[in-house]
């Protein structure tokens, strides 16, 4: 891939957009420079869509706050002690970070000092492709050969890989994440060897950081090849010992026009069909309650109607488990190669309109049933009858059935 050493402003609308210009102009108004840094430069050079715009400057964080405010922009001190101020222009955030160098890093924590040296700031970044910066006119600064590495699809550490991993163990996972998204061919030998050697340090990382990197990795179009590589390198045993199959992830990638690169579903594809295991993984990775419930629901419902053998079973699953779970289960079935059933489940989830039982406990009370457990039993019986009838009975029919049950009980 040919990579130009400059961002062509005519092909990078985000660079010339008035919001970006306003932030750059505000930061530079004190007479010092500002550059675009990190992911936006890397992605622009290979024609990928840029969403997050990060800016660096030698101005101090309090000075950046002043300059933004003086220009009439909103300034939020999001990480001011680490050097980051967020400028917000018409709702869009721009992170403005003061140039930094590492004073101390022990694998988990880092102490930074501010600097006015652009190369020092680039040297503390993880990979050469992430150490690029660009002037506001698009001219790229490339202190470590990142442009060539980007073109070659090579994720290479800035500096000595082992030393850089010992400073921050998360870089092991970032190496694979960036390889999954930007790599071509075999990974960098020295980087891979260092990751293999230092994999035993992975359990030191906080669950949140591991989860964030893992899920970002799983978004890559061919995440499965990198997951395979990680498993072979001993990276996954310390962080995802439950991993069972990578083949199902490949299968899911094959139906990606339906699955849309959903990282949670991709994670589930790697795990055994066991709600208990899914719950354990979700808890260890500190996923949100909603995400944990989704994983558990799609890991295998313990019910008589799943796997669904008929349209009616499918509707029952949709009603009891919800559309998200049935869609997830359908996609996992597709990933296993069960095409007919998987497509049917996905299609059914697409069109399903949720239904609600049209009678309530109050209806039983109104028929003279005394308050107590009997009310719930009666409504439960109506619900089973309504489900057996495929949710077709309306309120009048359900009431009539309830009345007949109450009458039967009375006699
Ligand atoms: P993405 O588009 O996926 O967000 P990104 O390059 O912006 O990619 P981030 O994780 O958001 O990635 O980090 C922003 C930049 O900060 C990186 O490009 C890199 O220069 C630097 N960086 C982030 N985390 C680390 C780290 N653990 N060690 C060294 N540098 C890092
Ligand atoms: Mg980013």
Coordinates of N, CA and C and ligand atoms in Angstrom, one line a residue, residues 38-39 42-43 52 54 124-126 130-131 164 168 170-171 174 177-178 182 209 213 216, ligand 1:
X38 N -1.5 10.8 16.8 CA -2.1 9.5 17.0 C -3.0 8.9 15.9
X39 N -4.1 8.3 16.4 CA -5.0 7.6 15.5 C -5.5 8.4 14.2
X42 N -2.7 8.5 11.6 CA -2.5 7.1 11.0 C -3.7 6.7 10.1
X43 N -4.9 6.9 10.6 CA -6.1 6.5 9.8 C -6.2 7.4 8.5
X52 N -12.2 10.2 16.0 CA -11.6 11.0 17.1 C -10.4 11.8 16.7
X54 N -7.3 13.9 18.0 CA -6.5 14.3 19.1 C -5.4 15.3 18.7
X124 N 7.2 8.1 23.8 CA 6.5 7.3 24.8 C 5.2 6.6 24.3
X125 N 5.0 6.9 23.0 CA 3.8 6.2 22.4 C 4.2 4.7 22.1
X126 N 3.2 3.9 21.9 CA 3.5 2.4 21.9 C 4.1 1.9 20.5
X130 N 1.6 4.7 15.7 CA 0.8 5.6 16.6 C 1.6 6.8 17.0
X131 N 2.9 6.9 16.5 CA 3.8 7.9 17.0 C 3.8 9.0 15.9
X164 N 9.3 -1.7 26.7 CA 8.1 -1.0 26.5 C 6.9 -1.8 27.2
X168 N 4.3 -0.8 30.5 CA 2.8 -0.9 30.5 C 2.4 -2.2 29.8
X170 N -0.3 -3.6 29.3 CA -1.4 -3.5 28.3 C -1.0 -3.5 26.9
X171 N 0.3 -3.0 26.7 CA 0.8 -3.0 25.3 C 0.8 -4.3 24.6
X174 N -2.5 -4.4 23.1 CA -2.6 -3.4 22.1 C -1.8 -3.9 20.8
X177 N -4.2 -6.0 19.1 CA -5.3 -5.2 18.7 C -4.9 -4.4 17.4
X178 N -3.8 -3.8 17.4 CA -3.4 -3.0 16.2 C -3.0 -4.0 15.1
X182 N -4.5 -3.4 11.6 CA -3.6 -2.7 10.6 C -2.5 -3.7 10.0
X209 N -9.3 -2.6 31.7 CA -8.4 -2.3 30.6 C -8.4 -3.5 29.7
X213 N -9.6 -3.5 25.6 CA -8.7 -3.8 24.5 C -9.3 -5.1 23.8
X216 N -12.2 -4.2 21.6 CA -11.8 -3.4 20.4 C -11.1 -4.3 19.4
Ligands
LIG1 P1 -8.4 4.1 17.9 O1 -8.8 4.8 16.7 O2 -8.7 2.7 18.0 O3 -8.9 4.9 19.2 P2 -5.9 5.3 18.8 O4 -4.6 5.3 18.1 O5 -6.6 6.6 18.9 O6 -6.8 4.3 18.0 P3 -6.1 5.0 21.6 O7 -6.1 3.8 22.4 O8 -7.3 5.9 21.6 O9 -5.7 4.5 20.1 O10 -4.8 5.8 22.0 C1 -4.4 7.1 21.4 C2 -2.9 7.2 21.2 O11 -2.3 7.3 22.5 C3 -2.3 6.1 20.5 O12 -2.3 6.3 19.1 C4 -0.9 6.1 21.1 O13 -0.1 7.0 20.5 C5 -1.1 6.5 22.5 N1 -1.3 5.4 23.5 C6 -2.5 5.0 24.0 N2 -2.3 4.0 24.9 C7 -1.0 3.8 25.0 C8 -0.2 2.9 25.7 N3 -0.7 2.0 26.6 N4 1.1 3.0 25.6 C9 1.7 3.9 24.8 N5 1.0 4.8 24.0 C10 -0.4 4.7 24.1

